[in-house]
Short mmCIF file of C-alpha atoms and ligand atoms in Angstrom, two decimals:
data_model
loop_
_atom_site.label_atom_id
_atom_site.label_comp_id
_atom_site.label_asym_id
_atom_site.label_seq_id
_atom_site.Cartn_x
_atom_site.Cartn_y
_atom_site.Cartn_z
CA UNK M 1 91.31 91.87 124.85
CA UNK M 2 93.84 92.92 122.25
CA UNK M 3 94.20 96.71 122.42
CA UNK M 4 93.53 96.97 118.68
CA UNK M 5 90.11 95.29 119.20
CA UNK M 6 90.66 93.22 116.09
CA UNK M 7 91.34 96.16 113.78
CA UNK M 8 93.47 94.92 110.86
CA UNK M 9 96.90 96.47 111.27
CA UNK M 10 99.74 97.00 108.80
CA UNK M 11 102.95 95.03 109.13
CA UNK M 12 105.15 97.89 110.34
CA UNK M 13 108.22 95.65 110.05
CA UNK M 14 107.72 94.98 106.33
CA UNK M 15 111.15 95.90 104.88
CA UNK M 16 109.76 98.19 102.13
CA UNK M 17 107.77 100.24 104.66
CA UNK M 18 109.72 99.90 107.91
CA UNK M 19 111.20 103.43 107.59
CA UNK M 20 107.78 104.88 106.72
CA UNK M 21 106.28 103.56 109.94
CA UNK M 22 109.33 104.45 112.05
CA UNK M 23 109.14 108.03 110.74
CA UNK M 24 105.41 108.21 111.47
CA UNK M 25 106.10 107.18 115.06
CA UNK M 26 108.41 110.24 115.27
CA UNK M 27 105.66 112.34 113.60
CA UNK M 28 107.66 112.69 110.41
CA UNK M 29 106.19 112.14 106.97
CA UNK M 30 108.90 110.48 104.89
CA UNK M 31 108.95 108.90 101.45
CA UNK M 32 111.83 107.33 99.52
CA UNK M 33 113.41 109.33 96.70
CA UNK M 34 115.64 107.90 93.97
CA UNK M 35 119.21 109.14 94.36
CA UNK M 36 119.80 108.99 90.59
CA UNK M 37 116.77 110.79 89.09
CA UNK M 38 115.25 112.35 92.25
CA UNK M 39 111.79 110.88 91.63
CA UNK M 40 109.84 109.72 94.64
CA UNK M 41 109.50 105.96 94.80
CA UNK M 42 106.00 105.62 96.18
CA UNK M 43 104.67 102.98 96.74
CA UNK M 44 108.18 101.61 97.30
CA UNK M 45 109.44 99.30 94.56
CA UNK M 46 112.87 97.67 94.42
CA UNK M 47 113.66 99.63 91.23
CA UNK M 48 112.85 103.26 90.41
CA UNK M 49 109.93 103.64 88.00
CA UNK M 50 111.71 106.60 86.39
CA UNK M 51 115.24 105.36 85.75
CA UNK M 52 115.46 101.80 87.01
CA UNK M 53 117.88 102.81 89.75
CA UNK M 54 117.91 100.94 93.00
CA UNK M 55 119.29 103.39 95.54
CA UNK M 56 116.92 105.54 97.54
CA UNK M 57 117.06 108.01 100.41
CA UNK M 58 114.11 108.58 102.69
CA UNK M 59 113.25 112.27 102.67
CA UNK M 60 111.26 114.15 105.28
CA UNK M 61 108.45 116.04 103.57
CA UNK M 62 106.30 118.99 104.58
CA UNK M 63 103.23 116.87 105.21
CA UNK M 64 101.25 119.24 103.00
CA UNK M 65 99.36 118.36 99.87
CA UNK M 66 96.12 118.66 97.97
CA UNK M 67 93.14 116.39 97.83
CA UNK M 68 92.93 114.42 94.59
CA UNK M 69 89.86 112.36 95.47
CA UNK M 70 88.07 110.76 98.40
CA UNK M 71 85.34 108.33 99.39
CA UNK M 72 83.20 108.08 102.49
CA UNK M 73 82.93 104.48 103.65
CA UNK M 74 79.64 103.77 105.37
CA UNK M 75 79.97 99.99 105.31
CA UNK M 76 83.49 98.61 105.13
CA UNK M 77 84.16 95.43 103.21
CA UNK M 78 86.20 94.25 106.19
CA UNK M 79 83.86 93.99 109.17
CA UNK M 80 86.79 94.62 111.52
CA UNK M 81 86.75 98.27 110.37
CA UNK M 82 83.15 98.73 111.51
CA UNK M 83 84.10 100.66 114.69
CA UNK M 84 85.54 103.42 112.51
CA UNK M 85 82.45 103.79 110.31
CA UNK M 86 81.68 106.08 108.67
CA UNK M 87 85.20 107.04 107.69
CA UNK M 88 86.71 108.95 104.81
CA UNK M 89 89.62 107.78 102.71
CA UNK M 90 91.45 110.28 100.56
CA UNK M 91 94.03 110.26 97.82
CA UNK M 92 96.46 113.07 98.56
CA UNK M 93 98.90 114.62 96.10
CA UNK M 94 102.01 115.58 98.05
CA UNK M 95 103.14 119.22 97.85
CA UNK M 96 106.67 118.26 96.82
CA UNK M 97 105.43 116.40 93.72
CA UNK M 98 101.72 116.33 92.81
CA UNK M 99 102.34 113.27 90.65
CA UNK M 100 102.87 111.34 93.88
CA UNK M 101 99.61 110.26 95.50
CA UNK M 102 99.30 108.75 98.94
CA UNK M 103 96.17 107.12 100.36
CA UNK M 104 95.28 108.40 103.81
CA UNK M 105 92.28 108.38 106.07
CA UNK M 106 90.83 111.88 106.47
CA UNK M 107 89.88 112.69 110.05
CA UNK M 108 88.23 115.55 111.93
CA UNK M 109 86.97 117.01 108.67
CA UNK M 110 83.31 117.11 107.59
CA UNK M 111 83.23 115.17 104.28
CA UNK M 112 80.66 117.63 102.90
CA UNK M 113 83.36 120.32 103.01
CA UNK M 114 85.87 118.34 100.92
CA UNK M 115 86.73 119.42 97.41
CA UNK M 116 89.15 118.38 94.70
CA UNK M 117 92.36 120.36 94.99
CA UNK M 118 91.74 121.60 98.52
CA UNK M 119 94.78 121.90 100.75
CA UNK M 120 95.29 119.12 103.27
CA UNK M 121 98.01 118.23 105.72
CA UNK M 122 99.22 115.20 107.55
CA UNK M 123 98.39 114.71 111.18
CA UNK M 124 99.86 111.83 113.12
CA UNK M 125 97.41 109.82 115.17
CA UNK M 126 96.88 106.26 116.22
CA UNK M 127 95.68 104.25 113.22
CA UNK M 128 92.43 103.58 115.06
CA UNK M 129 91.86 107.26 115.85
CA UNK M 130 89.58 108.35 117.44
CA UNK M 131 87.85 105.21 118.71
CA UNK M 132 90.54 102.52 119.07
CA UNK M 133 94.09 102.57 120.41
CA UNK M 134 96.16 100.23 118.24
CA UNK M 135 99.65 101.45 119.13
CA UNK M 136 100.38 102.12 115.45
CA UNK M 137 100.97 105.80 114.70
CA UNK M 138 99.98 106.66 111.16
CA UNK M 139 99.97 109.69 108.90
CA UNK M 140 96.31 110.63 108.71
CA UNK M 141 95.01 113.71 106.97
CA UNK M 142 93.01 116.83 107.86
CA UNK M 143 91.83 119.83 105.85
CA UNK M 144 94.06 122.86 105.89
ZN1 ZN U 201 115.25 107.07 89.47
#
């Protein structure tokens, strides 16, 4: 059987996100930043939302942030995610710029303890953590 057990996986070779996934494999949390105006370009677009520039550098970030919002998924719309149920998905504001929000799965944290604005940090695990080994290392999120 496929090691991912049918879990839908991201295309880690997609040009816009290839460096994101390569960094995650090295346990680095990196996002692209516009060289002209210094705004983060997340989710990556060909042109900067701030100045229209098209040159970016991928910057290694602290992996720290605050929780903007979250949802506990008890029944996923995609049945292939059932082995992970229930799981929690959060929107995290990165410490370097709270206007930048990244969607991450929250792991090893009791959802009843979550609160808006609480500190969180990235932890690198297999995307199927803790039940499935997919071979894709992803930035997940824990409290703290
Ligand atoms: Zn810019």
